[in-house]
């Protein structure tokens, strides 16, 4: 009889396998009142993660476009007001612009020189002042746009020297300071988005751990009975792991669906308003694929968290 005991226990553990059928459990986990709450919580966490990640993607794309647009670009500004307080008229500004163009025309570091007139300046300020804003009578500065082949310190210094010889109050803006501030702000916002995503993941792990521990406390007597019937810790762990995996998948799919719908609405509204700052903020293929991977990441987090929590609790049980 003693030799047959392991066989009996082995057969008994297979009988416990009534939970091996589809969505069947030896423990009544699927009927627990907290299952809906946990699924909704995972849906909310997935939705927030999508918003944070997509915001980071959009910010990175916008910053890259601005940087590419200003790469090796420079703007020459001829102030409308002189140092003595008098104003330059349009004819004087036009004369200085032509002088600048002729002086810089032959420099090897300069690719193109474009003189901006009043219409060009109006297009530049129209997103902030509106299309109907009239600039008649306003003392406007003269602007000259440069496209550079190279933008080394030596090249910039030579251009500044030439401009100073024409008029000492002419200002050359290479956009470096503005771009540095832009990259600094973009990096800070993306770091904040990353921190939010990490906090969301930590919150999800904490919520799943708490839910698993509470269910194990509720069904402690049933777990001990399964132990007496010959069930091993790994078998009991699989019950909770499968339950957490199903809940995580349902919640993640719901959260991802809502997040993608909201992103489509945001893109439609931004495109409909024609906002310059939000122009062409659609997600690329790789970015969309990263978002679609979130449900699987949520499932992996839920499965690993449930596995670790159940095995740890079971190891402390007598």
PDB file of C-alpha atoms in Angstrom:
ATOM      1  CA  UNK A   1       0.000   0.000   0.000  1.00  0.00           C
ATOM      2  CA  UNK A   2       2.772   2.411   0.829  1.00  0.00           C
ATOM      3  CA  UNK A   3       4.318   1.887  -2.581  1.00  0.00           C
ATOM      4  CA  UNK A   4       1.043   2.679  -4.268  1.00  0.00           C
ATOM      5  CA  UNK A   5       0.508   5.986  -2.451  1.00  0.00           C
ATOM      6  CA  UNK A   6       2.479   8.131  -4.928  1.00  0.00           C
ATOM      7  CA  UNK A   7       0.469   6.634  -7.766  1.00  0.00           C
ATOM      8  CA  UNK A   8      -2.793   7.449  -5.965  1.00  0.00           C
ATOM      9  CA  UNK A   9      -1.660  11.009  -5.365  1.00  0.00           C
ATOM     10  CA  UNK A  10      -0.529  11.336  -8.937  1.00  0.00           C
ATOM     11  CA  UNK A  11      -3.864  10.142 -10.257  1.00  0.00           C
ATOM     12  CA  UNK A  12      -5.659  12.391  -7.778  1.00  0.00           C
ATOM     13  CA  UNK A  13      -3.770  15.446  -9.077  1.00  0.00           C
ATOM     14  CA  UNK A  14      -4.872  14.636 -12.588  1.00  0.00           C
ATOM     15  CA  UNK A  15      -8.496  14.429 -11.366  1.00  0.00           C
ATOM     16  CA  UNK A  16      -8.119  17.879  -9.953  1.00  0.00           C
ATOM     17  CA  UNK A  17      -7.459  18.806 -13.534  1.00  0.00           C
ATOM     18  CA  UNK A  18     -11.138  19.597 -14.030  1.00  0.00           C
ATOM     19  CA  UNK A  19      -9.689  23.103 -14.329  1.00  0.00           C
ATOM     20  CA  UNK A  20      -7.779  22.052 -17.426  1.00  0.00           C
ATOM     21  CA  UNK A  21     -10.840  22.667 -19.539  1.00  0.00           C
ATOM     22  CA  UNK A  22     -11.399  26.016 -21.190  1.00  0.00           C
ATOM     23  CA  UNK A  23     -12.028  28.763 -18.592  1.00  0.00           C
ATOM     24  CA  UNK A  24     -12.712  26.256 -15.817  1.00  0.00           C
ATOM     25  CA  UNK A  25     -11.140  26.601 -12.402  1.00  0.00           C
ATOM     26  CA  UNK A  26     -10.911  24.471  -9.279  1.00  0.00           C
ATOM     27  CA  UNK A  27     -11.162  27.800  -7.451  1.00  0.00           C
ATOM     28  CA  UNK A  28     -14.190  30.071  -8.159  1.00  0.00           C
ATOM     29  CA  UNK A  29     -12.003  32.957  -9.342  1.00  0.00           C
ATOM     30  CA  UNK A  30     -14.156  34.000 -12.287  1.00  0.00           C
ATOM     31  CA  UNK A  31     -17.174  34.606 -10.026  1.00  0.00           C
ATOM     32  CA  UNK A  32     -15.313  37.014  -7.756  1.00  0.00           C
ATOM     33  CA  UNK A  33     -16.825  40.509  -7.563  1.00  0.00           C
ATOM     34  CA  UNK A  34     -13.421  42.164  -7.921  1.00  0.00           C
ATOM     35  CA  UNK A  35     -12.707  40.730 -11.376  1.00  0.00           C
ATOM     36  CA  UNK A  36     -14.582  43.507 -13.192  1.00  0.00           C
ATOM     37  CA  UNK A  37     -12.834  46.184 -11.152  1.00  0.00           C
ATOM     38  CA  UNK A  38      -9.396  44.712 -11.889  1.00  0.00           C
ATOM     39  CA  UNK A  39     -10.138  44.501 -15.621  1.00  0.00           C
ATOM     40  CA  UNK A  40     -11.330  48.135 -15.656  1.00  0.00           C
ATOM     41  CA  UNK A  41      -8.245  49.208 -13.715  1.00  0.00           C
ATOM     42  CA  UNK A  42      -5.956  47.522 -16.243  1.00  0.00           C
ATOM     43  CA  UNK A  43      -7.962  49.174 -19.053  1.00  0.00           C
ATOM     44  CA  UNK A  44      -7.448  52.575 -17.440  1.00  0.00           C
ATOM     45  CA  UNK A  45      -3.726  51.970 -16.922  1.00  0.00           C
ATOM     46  CA  UNK A  46      -3.339  50.867 -20.553  1.00  0.00           C
ATOM     47  CA  UNK A  47      -5.223  53.921 -21.771  1.00  0.00           C
ATOM     48  CA  UNK A  48      -3.029  56.280 -19.736  1.00  0.00           C
ATOM     49  CA  UNK A  49       0.113  54.519 -20.970  1.00  0.00           C
ATOM     50  CA  UNK A  50      -1.021  54.959 -24.579  1.00  0.00           C
ATOM     51  CA  UNK A  51      -1.635  58.667 -24.011  1.00  0.00           C
ATOM     52  CA  UNK A  52       1.799  59.136 -22.430  1.00  0.00           C
ATOM     53  CA  UNK A  53       3.649  57.127 -25.090  1.00  0.00           C
ATOM     54  CA  UNK A  54       1.822  58.683 -28.052  1.00  0.00           C
ATOM     55  CA  UNK A  55       2.421  62.151 -26.594  1.00  0.00           C
ATOM     56  CA  UNK A  56       6.117  61.368 -26.391  1.00  0.00           C
ATOM     57  CA  UNK A  57       6.111  60.134 -29.997  1.00  0.00           C
ATOM     58  CA  UNK A  58       4.294  63.239 -31.234  1.00  0.00           C
ATOM     59  CA  UNK A  59       6.631  65.535 -29.316  1.00  0.00           C
ATOM     60  CA  UNK A  60       9.688  63.790 -30.732  1.00  0.00           C
ATOM     61  CA  UNK A  61       8.345  64.031 -34.290  1.00  0.00           C
ATOM     62  CA  UNK A  62       7.440  67.700 -33.916  1.00  0.00           C
ATOM     63  CA  UNK A  63      10.855  68.555 -32.475  1.00  0.00           C
ATOM     64  CA  UNK A  64      12.627  66.665 -35.269  1.00  0.00           C
ATOM     65  CA  UNK A  65      10.646  68.507 -37.949  1.00  0.00           C
ATOM     66  CA  UNK A  66      11.413  71.880 -36.408  1.00  0.00           C
ATOM     67  CA  UNK A  67      15.082  71.014 -36.057  1.00  0.00           C
ATOM     68  CA  UNK A  68      15.277  69.767 -39.659  1.00  0.00           C
ATOM     69  CA  UNK A  69      13.541  72.921 -40.871  1.00  0.00           C
ATOM     70  CA  UNK A  70      16.069  75.149 -39.084  1.00  0.00           C
ATOM     71  CA  UNK A  71      19.140  73.014 -39.744  1.00  0.00           C
ATOM     72  CA  UNK A  72      21.843  75.156 -41.382  1.00  0.00           C
ATOM     73  CA  UNK A  73      19.412  78.060 -41.573  1.00  0.00           C
ATOM     74  CA  UNK A  74      20.112  81.624 -40.484  1.00  0.00           C
ATOM     75  CA  UNK A  75      18.082  84.807 -40.443  1.00  0.00           C
ATOM     76  CA  UNK A  76      19.441  88.328 -40.798  1.00  0.00           C
ATOM     77  CA  UNK A  77      17.371  91.039 -39.143  1.00  0.00           C
ATOM     78  CA  UNK A  78      17.648  94.707 -40.020  1.00  0.00           C
ATOM     79  CA  UNK A  79      15.987  96.595 -37.137  1.00  0.00           C
ATOM     80  CA  UNK A  80      13.410  99.177 -38.124  1.00  0.00           C
ATOM     81  CA  UNK A  81      14.650 101.444 -35.341  1.00  0.00           C
ATOM     82  CA  UNK A  82      18.229 102.687 -35.302  1.00  0.00           C
ATOM     83  CA  UNK A  83      20.383 103.003 -32.199  1.00  0.00           C
ATOM     84  CA  UNK A  84      19.702 106.790 -32.066  1.00  0.00           C
ATOM     85  CA  UNK A  85      15.925 106.201 -31.900  1.00  0.00           C
ATOM     86  CA  UNK A  86      15.090 107.141 -35.500  1.00  0.00           C
ATOM     87  CA  UNK A  87      13.309 104.728 -37.835  1.00  0.00           C
ATOM     88  CA  UNK A  88      14.403 103.388 -41.169  1.00  0.00           C
ATOM     89  CA  UNK A  89      11.873 103.719 -43.972  1.00  0.00           C
ATOM     90  CA  UNK A  90      11.040 100.882 -46.388  1.00  0.00           C
ATOM     91  CA  UNK A  91      13.385 102.258 -49.010  1.00  0.00           C
ATOM     92  CA  UNK A  92      16.355 102.308 -46.622  1.00  0.00           C
ATOM     93  CA  UNK A  93      15.657  98.762 -45.438  1.00  0.00           C
ATOM     94  CA  UNK A  94      15.344  97.506 -49.015  1.00  0.00           C
ATOM     95  CA  UNK A  95      18.653  99.163 -49.876  1.00  0.00           C
ATOM     96  CA  UNK A  96      20.397  97.437 -46.951  1.00  0.00           C
ATOM     97  CA  UNK A  97      18.834  94.090 -47.911  1.00  0.00           C
ATOM     98  CA  UNK A  98      20.185  94.368 -51.449  1.00  0.00           C
ATOM     99  CA  UNK A  99      23.579  95.390 -50.082  1.00  0.00           C
ATOM    100  CA  UNK A 100      23.633  92.333 -47.817  1.00  0.00           C
ATOM    101  CA  UNK A 101      22.705  90.056 -50.691  1.00  0.00           C
ATOM    102  CA  UNK A 102      25.455  91.386 -52.936  1.00  0.00           C
ATOM    103  CA  UNK A 103      28.038  91.208 -50.104  1.00  0.00           C
ATOM    104  CA  UNK A 104      27.232  87.611 -49.165  1.00  0.00           C
ATOM    105  CA  UNK A 105      26.512  86.278 -52.652  1.00  0.00           C
ATOM    106  CA  UNK A 106      29.963  84.901 -53.343  1.00  0.00           C
ATOM    107  CA  UNK A 107      30.692  83.326 -49.968  1.00  0.00           C
ATOM    108  CA  UNK A 108      31.264  79.552 -50.308  1.00  0.00           C
ATOM    109  CA  UNK A 109      29.459  78.682 -47.043  1.00  0.00           C
ATOM    110  CA  UNK A 110      26.185  80.239 -48.261  1.00  0.00           C
ATOM    111  CA  UNK A 111      23.920  78.201 -50.525  1.00  0.00           C
ATOM    112  CA  UNK A 112      20.967  80.540 -51.061  1.00  0.00           C
ATOM    113  CA  UNK A 113      20.009  84.078 -50.022  1.00  0.00           C
ATOM    114  CA  UNK A 114      16.345  85.081 -49.917  1.00  0.00           C
ATOM    115  CA  UNK A 115      15.058  88.587 -49.209  1.00  0.00           C
ATOM    116  CA  UNK A 116      11.748  88.477 -47.318  1.00  0.00           C
ATOM    117  CA  UNK A 117       9.227  91.190 -48.157  1.00  0.00           C
ATOM    118  CA  UNK A 118       6.175  92.372 -46.231  1.00  0.00           C
ATOM    119  CA  UNK A 119       3.984  89.540 -47.584  1.00  0.00           C
ATOM    120  CA  UNK A 120       6.474  86.927 -46.394  1.00  0.00           C
ATOM    121  CA  UNK A 121       6.563  88.510 -42.927  1.00  0.00           C
ATOM    122  CA  UNK A 122       2.750  88.541 -42.876  1.00  0.00           C
ATOM    123  CA  UNK A 123       2.657  84.798 -43.601  1.00  0.00           C
ATOM    124  CA  UNK A 124       5.107  84.172 -40.763  1.00  0.00           C
ATOM    125  CA  UNK A 125       3.017  86.005 -38.146  1.00  0.00           C
ATOM    126  CA  UNK A 126      -0.442  85.045 -39.467  1.00  0.00           C
ATOM    127  CA  UNK A 127      -0.761  81.916 -37.237  1.00  0.00           C
ATOM    128  CA  UNK A 128      -0.535  84.191 -34.184  1.00  0.00           C
ATOM    129  CA  UNK A 129      -2.086  87.468 -35.438  1.00  0.00           C
ATOM    130  CA  UNK A 130      -4.597  86.067 -37.937  1.00  0.00           C
ATOM    131  CA  UNK A 131      -4.953  86.313 -41.706  1.00  0.00           C
ATOM    132  CA  UNK A 132      -6.890  89.593 -41.603  1.00  0.00           C
ATOM    133  CA  UNK A 133      -4.371  91.485 -39.476  1.00  0.00           C
ATOM    134  CA  UNK A 134      -3.124  94.596 -41.269  1.00  0.00           C
ATOM    135  CA  UNK A 135       0.489  95.667 -40.896  1.00  0.00           C
ATOM    136  CA  UNK A 136       0.110  98.939 -42.769  1.00  0.00           C
ATOM    137  CA  UNK A 137       1.953 101.717 -41.009  1.00  0.00           C
ATOM    138  CA  UNK A 138       3.860  99.401 -38.691  1.00  0.00           C
ATOM    139  CA  UNK A 139       7.655  99.769 -38.601  1.00  0.00           C
ATOM    140  CA  UNK A 140       8.663  96.312 -39.818  1.00  0.00           C
ATOM    141  CA  UNK A 141      12.253  95.049 -39.706  1.00  0.00           C
ATOM    142  CA  UNK A 142      13.985  93.823 -42.812  1.00  0.00           C
ATOM    143  CA  UNK A 143      14.624  90.099 -42.985  1.00  0.00           C
ATOM    144  CA  UNK A 144      17.030  88.069 -45.117  1.00  0.00           C
ATOM    145  CA  UNK A 145      16.960  84.260 -44.969  1.00  0.00           C
ATOM    146  CA  UNK A 146      20.145  82.257 -45.481  1.00  0.00           C
ATOM    147  CA  UNK A 147      20.561  78.595 -46.346  1.00  0.00           C
ATOM    148  CA  UNK A 148      24.081  77.540 -45.371  1.00  0.00           C
ATOM    149  CA  UNK A 149      26.255  74.800 -46.794  1.00  0.00           C
ATOM    150  CA  UNK A 150      28.295  74.765 -43.592  1.00  0.00           C
ATOM    151  CA  UNK A 151      27.677  76.453 -40.248  1.00  0.00           C
ATOM    152  CA  UNK A 152      30.980  76.273 -38.402  1.00  0.00           C
ATOM    153  CA  UNK A 153      31.954  78.960 -35.906  1.00  0.00           C
ATOM    154  CA  UNK A 154      34.477  80.331 -38.374  1.00  0.00           C
ATOM    155  CA  UNK A 155      31.835  80.658 -41.112  1.00  0.00           C
ATOM    156  CA  UNK A 156      29.358  82.369 -38.785  1.00  0.00           C
ATOM    157  CA  UNK A 157      32.039  84.763 -37.543  1.00  0.00           C
ATOM    158  CA  UNK A 158      32.907  85.728 -41.144  1.00  0.00           C
ATOM    159  CA  UNK A 159      29.257  86.421 -41.956  1.00  0.00           C
ATOM    160  CA  UNK A 160      28.865  88.544 -38.809  1.00  0.00           C
ATOM    161  CA  UNK A 161      31.967  90.526 -39.709  1.00  0.00           C
ATOM    162  CA  UNK A 162      30.573  91.274 -43.159  1.00  0.00           C
ATOM    163  CA  UNK A 163      27.202  92.341 -41.738  1.00  0.00           C
ATOM    164  CA  UNK A 164      28.802  94.581 -39.113  1.00  0.00           C
ATOM    165  CA  UNK A 165      30.692  96.399 -41.856  1.00  0.00           C
ATOM    166  CA  UNK A 166      27.379  97.155 -43.582  1.00  0.00           C
ATOM    167  CA  UNK A 167      25.509  98.294 -40.439  1.00  0.00           C
ATOM    168  CA  UNK A 168      26.567  97.647 -36.833  1.00  0.00           C
ATOM    169  CA  UNK A 169      23.013  97.024 -35.586  1.00  0.00           C
ATOM    170  CA  UNK A 170      22.259  94.168 -38.010  1.00  0.00           C
ATOM    171  CA  UNK A 171      21.489  90.971 -36.103  1.00  0.00           C
ATOM    172  CA  UNK A 172      22.322  87.434 -37.288  1.00  0.00           C
ATOM    173  CA  UNK A 173      20.271  84.645 -35.745  1.00  0.00           C
ATOM    174  CA  UNK A 174      21.459  81.069 -36.327  1.00  0.00           C
ATOM    175  CA  UNK A 175      18.611  79.621 -34.195  1.00  0.00           C
ATOM    176  CA  UNK A 176      21.091  77.650 -32.081  1.00  0.00           C
ATOM    177  CA  UNK A 177      19.919  79.125 -28.786  1.00  0.00           C
ATOM    178  CA  UNK A 178      16.280  78.638 -29.700  1.00  0.00           C
ATOM    179  CA  UNK A 179      16.901  75.031 -30.780  1.00  0.00           C
ATOM    180  CA  UNK A 180      18.828  74.325 -27.565  1.00  0.00           C
ATOM    181  CA  UNK A 181      15.856  75.533 -25.505  1.00  0.00           C
ATOM    182  CA  UNK A 182      13.513  73.473 -27.676  1.00  0.00           C
ATOM    183  CA  UNK A 183      15.548  70.283 -27.241  1.00  0.00           C
ATOM    184  CA  UNK A 184      15.825  70.911 -23.507  1.00  0.00           C
ATOM    185  CA  UNK A 185      12.057  71.353 -23.162  1.00  0.00           C
ATOM    186  CA  UNK A 186      11.342  68.357 -25.391  1.00  0.00           C
ATOM    187  CA  UNK A 187      13.732  66.173 -23.396  1.00  0.00           C
ATOM    188  CA  UNK A 188      12.136  67.215 -20.106  1.00  0.00           C
ATOM    189  CA  UNK A 189       8.615  66.479 -21.370  1.00  0.00           C
ATOM    190  CA  UNK A 190       9.637  63.107 -22.799  1.00  0.00           C
ATOM    191  CA  UNK A 191      11.339  62.224 -19.520  1.00  0.00           C
ATOM    192  CA  UNK A 192       8.110  63.133 -17.725  1.00  0.00           C
ATOM    193  CA  UNK A 193       6.164  60.871 -20.108  1.00  0.00           C
ATOM    194  CA  UNK A 194       8.599  58.036 -19.401  1.00  0.00           C
ATOM    195  CA  UNK A 195       8.229  58.535 -15.644  1.00  0.00           C
ATOM    196  CA  UNK A 196       4.439  58.485 -16.008  1.00  0.00           C
ATOM    197  CA  UNK A 197       4.648  55.226 -17.972  1.00  0.00           C
ATOM    198  CA  UNK A 198       6.886  53.656 -15.303  1.00  0.00           C
ATOM    199  CA  UNK A 199       4.472  54.790 -12.565  1.00  0.00           C
ATOM    200  CA  UNK A 200       1.574  53.289 -14.524  1.00  0.00           C
ATOM    201  CA  UNK A 201       3.423  49.973 -14.792  1.00  0.00           C
ATOM    202  CA  UNK A 202       4.263  50.005 -11.078  1.00  0.00           C
ATOM    203  CA  UNK A 203       0.625  50.804 -10.227  1.00  0.00           C
ATOM    204  CA  UNK A 204      -0.559  47.925 -12.398  1.00  0.00           C
ATOM    205  CA  UNK A 205       1.832  45.492 -10.705  1.00  0.00           C
ATOM    206  CA  UNK A 206       0.724  46.710  -7.269  1.00  0.00           C
ATOM    207  CA  UNK A 207      -2.961  46.374  -8.157  1.00  0.00           C
ATOM    208  CA  UNK A 208      -2.543  42.849  -9.516  1.00  0.00           C
ATOM    209  CA  UNK A 209      -0.468  41.816  -6.502  1.00  0.00           C
ATOM    210  CA  UNK A 210      -3.090  43.141  -4.113  1.00  0.00           C
ATOM    211  CA  UNK A 211      -5.914  41.459  -6.025  1.00  0.00           C
ATOM    212  CA  UNK A 212      -4.114  38.092  -6.071  1.00  0.00           C
ATOM    213  CA  UNK A 213      -3.284  38.271  -2.368  1.00  0.00           C
ATOM    214  CA  UNK A 214      -6.869  39.135  -1.452  1.00  0.00           C
ATOM    215  CA  UNK A 215      -8.241  36.241  -3.504  1.00  0.00           C
ATOM    216  CA  UNK A 216      -5.758  33.844  -1.956  1.00  0.00           C
ATOM    217  CA  UNK A 217      -6.858  35.043   1.487  1.00  0.00           C
ATOM    218  CA  UNK A 218     -10.522  34.570   0.547  1.00  0.00           C
ATOM    219  CA  UNK A 219      -9.967  31.078  -0.841  1.00  0.00           C
ATOM    220  CA  UNK A 220      -7.354  30.017   1.681  1.00  0.00           C
ATOM    221  CA  UNK A 221      -9.453  27.043   2.816  1.00  0.00           C
ATOM    222  CA  UNK A 222      -9.927  25.889  -0.783  1.00  0.00           C
ATOM    223  CA  UNK A 223      -6.204  26.200  -1.468  1.00  0.00           C
ATOM    224  CA  UNK A 224      -5.401  24.135   1.620  1.00  0.00           C
ATOM    225  CA  UNK A 225      -7.925  21.525   0.476  1.00  0.00           C
ATOM    226  CA  UNK A 226      -6.243  21.352  -2.928  1.00  0.00           C
ATOM    227  CA  UNK A 227      -2.944  20.845  -1.143  1.00  0.00           C
ATOM    228  CA  UNK A 228      -4.413  17.977   0.851  1.00  0.00           C
ATOM    229  CA  UNK A 229      -5.740  16.427  -2.347  1.00  0.00           C
ATOM    230  CA  UNK A 230      -2.222  16.414  -3.766  1.00  0.00           C
ATOM    231  CA  UNK A 231      -2.145  19.622  -5.839  1.00  0.00           C
ATOM    232  CA  UNK A 232       1.274  21.197  -6.066  1.00  0.00           C
ATOM    233  CA  UNK A 233       2.112  24.891  -5.796  1.00  0.00           C
ATOM    234  CA  UNK A 234       2.747  25.146  -9.524  1.00  0.00           C
ATOM    235  CA  UNK A 235      -0.703  23.754 -10.302  1.00  0.00           C
ATOM    236  CA  UNK A 236      -2.416  26.277  -7.995  1.00  0.00           C
ATOM    237  CA  UNK A 237      -0.271  29.074  -9.387  1.00  0.00           C
ATOM    238  CA  UNK A 238      -1.436  28.289 -12.915  1.00  0.00           C
ATOM    239  CA  UNK A 239      -5.045  28.816 -11.776  1.00  0.00           C
ATOM    240  CA  UNK A 240      -4.343  32.365 -10.648  1.00  0.00           C
ATOM    241  CA  UNK A 241      -1.960  33.091 -13.502  1.00  0.00           C
ATOM    242  CA  UNK A 242      -4.489  32.133 -16.155  1.00  0.00           C
ATOM    243  CA  UNK A 243      -7.170  34.167 -14.408  1.00  0.00           C
ATOM    244  CA  UNK A 244      -4.930  37.257 -14.225  1.00  0.00           C
ATOM    245  CA  UNK A 245      -3.861  36.776 -17.854  1.00  0.00           C
ATOM    246  CA  UNK A 246      -7.458  36.710 -19.106  1.00  0.00           C
ATOM    247  CA  UNK A 247      -8.415  39.791 -17.085  1.00  0.00           C
ATOM    248  CA  UNK A 248      -5.316  41.672 -18.248  1.00  0.00           C
ATOM    249  CA  UNK A 249      -5.999  40.841 -21.883  1.00  0.00           C
ATOM    250  CA  UNK A 250      -9.624  42.001 -21.681  1.00  0.00           C
ATOM    251  CA  UNK A 251      -8.710  45.209 -19.880  1.00  0.00           C
ATOM    252  CA  UNK A 252      -5.736  45.964 -22.149  1.00  0.00           C
ATOM    253  CA  UNK A 253      -7.787  45.466 -25.316  1.00  0.00           C
ATOM    254  CA  UNK A 254     -10.479  47.816 -23.998  1.00  0.00           C
ATOM    255  CA  UNK A 255      -7.932  50.451 -22.965  1.00  0.00           C
ATOM    256  CA  UNK A 256      -6.023  50.191 -26.250  1.00  0.00           C
ATOM    257  CA  UNK A 257      -9.209  50.488 -28.307  1.00  0.00           C
ATOM    258  CA  UNK A 258     -10.348  53.592 -26.432  1.00  0.00           C
ATOM    259  CA  UNK A 259      -6.873  55.104 -26.666  1.00  0.00           C
ATOM    260  CA  UNK A 260      -6.615  54.572 -30.437  1.00  0.00           C
ATOM    261  CA  UNK A 261     -10.097  56.023 -30.979  1.00  0.00           C
ATOM    262  CA  UNK A 262      -9.159  59.094 -28.944  1.00  0.00           C
ATOM    263  CA  UNK A 263      -5.902  59.504 -30.894  1.00  0.00           C
ATOM    264  CA  UNK A 264      -7.858  59.394 -34.159  1.00  0.00           C
ATOM    265  CA  UNK A 265     -10.237  62.059 -32.833  1.00  0.00           C
ATOM    266  CA  UNK A 266      -7.335  64.260 -31.727  1.00  0.00           C
ATOM    267  CA  UNK A 267      -5.700  63.894 -35.136  1.00  0.00           C
ATOM    268  CA  UNK A 268      -8.972  64.728 -36.879  1.00  0.00           C
ATOM    269  CA  UNK A 269      -9.605  67.804 -34.719  1.00  0.00           C
ATOM    270  CA  UNK A 270      -6.007  69.034 -35.115  1.00  0.00           C
ATOM    271  CA  UNK A 271      -6.188  68.562 -38.874  1.00  0.00           C
ATOM    272  CA  UNK A 272      -9.577  70.273 -39.063  1.00  0.00           C
ATOM    273  CA  UNK A 273      -8.360  73.347 -37.180  1.00  0.00           C
ATOM    274  CA  UNK A 274      -5.223  73.613 -39.285  1.00  0.00           C
ATOM    275  CA  UNK A 275      -3.088  74.322 -36.247  1.00  0.00           C
ATOM    276  CA  UNK A 276       0.535  74.814 -37.214  1.00  0.00           C
ATOM    277  CA  UNK A 277       1.910  73.333 -33.992  1.00  0.00           C
ATOM    278  CA  UNK A 278      -0.142  70.145 -34.428  1.00  0.00           C
ATOM    279  CA  UNK A 279       0.310  69.734 -38.155  1.00  0.00           C
ATOM    280  CA  UNK A 280       1.138  66.221 -39.402  1.00  0.00           C
ATOM    281  CA  UNK A 281       1.193  64.640 -35.971  1.00  0.00           C
ATOM    282  CA  UNK A 282       0.061  61.225 -37.186  1.00  0.00           C
ATOM    283  CA  UNK A 283       1.784  58.174 -35.765  1.00  0.00           C
ATOM    284  CA  UNK A 284       4.147  56.215 -37.964  1.00  0.00           C
ATOM    285  CA  UNK A 285       4.063  52.492 -38.566  1.00  0.00           C
ATOM    286  CA  UNK A 286       6.660  51.637 -35.927  1.00  0.00           C
ATOM    287  CA  UNK A 287       5.029  53.926 -33.384  1.00  0.00           C
ATOM    288  CA  UNK A 288       1.600  52.392 -34.028  1.00  0.00           C
ATOM    289  CA  UNK A 289       3.111  48.922 -33.719  1.00  0.00           C
ATOM    290  CA  UNK A 290       4.609  49.899 -30.358  1.00  0.00           C
ATOM    291  CA  UNK A 291       1.184  50.971 -29.116  1.00  0.00           C
ATOM    292  CA  UNK A 292      -0.426  47.767 -30.362  1.00  0.00           C
ATOM    293  CA  UNK A 293       2.155  45.794 -28.356  1.00  0.00           C
ATOM    294  CA  UNK A 294       0.864  47.283 -25.096  1.00  0.00           C
ATOM    295  CA  UNK A 295      -1.878  44.625 -24.562  1.00  0.00           C
ATOM    296  CA  UNK A 296       0.744  41.885 -24.812  1.00  0.00           C
ATOM    297  CA  UNK A 297       3.030  43.768 -22.438  1.00  0.00           C
ATOM    298  CA  UNK A 298       0.142  44.144 -19.990  1.00  0.00           C
ATOM    299  CA  UNK A 299      -0.561  40.407 -20.234  1.00  0.00           C
ATOM    300  CA  UNK A 300       3.092  39.585 -19.607  1.00  0.00           C
ATOM    301  CA  UNK A 301       3.170  41.892 -16.568  1.00  0.00           C
ATOM    302  CA  UNK A 302      -0.025  40.328 -15.201  1.00  0.00           C
ATOM    303  CA  UNK A 303       1.190  36.760 -15.733  1.00  0.00           C
ATOM    304  CA  UNK A 304       4.602  37.335 -14.178  1.00  0.00           C
ATOM    305  CA  UNK A 305       3.136  39.283 -11.261  1.00  0.00           C
ATOM    306  CA  UNK A 306       0.545  36.589 -10.560  1.00  0.00           C
ATOM    307  CA  UNK A 307       3.165  33.852 -10.784  1.00  0.00           C
ATOM    308  CA  UNK A 308       5.571  35.563  -8.396  1.00  0.00           C
ATOM    309  CA  UNK A 309       2.838  36.560  -5.927  1.00  0.00           C
ATOM    310  CA  UNK A 310       1.153  33.156  -5.754  1.00  0.00           C
ATOM    311  CA  UNK A 311       4.379  31.185  -5.392  1.00  0.00           C
ATOM    312  CA  UNK A 312       5.616  33.566  -2.701  1.00  0.00           C
ATOM    313  CA  UNK A 313       2.375  33.336  -0.700  1.00  0.00           C
ATOM    314  CA  UNK A 314       2.230  29.561  -1.087  1.00  0.00           C
ATOM    315  CA  UNK A 315       5.814  29.231   0.119  1.00  0.00           C
ATOM    316  CA  UNK A 316       4.814  30.944   3.366  1.00  0.00           C
ATOM    317  CA  UNK A 317       1.782  28.738   3.918  1.00  0.00           C
ATOM    318  CA  UNK A 318       2.191  25.709   6.260  1.00  0.00           C
TER     319      UNK A 318
END
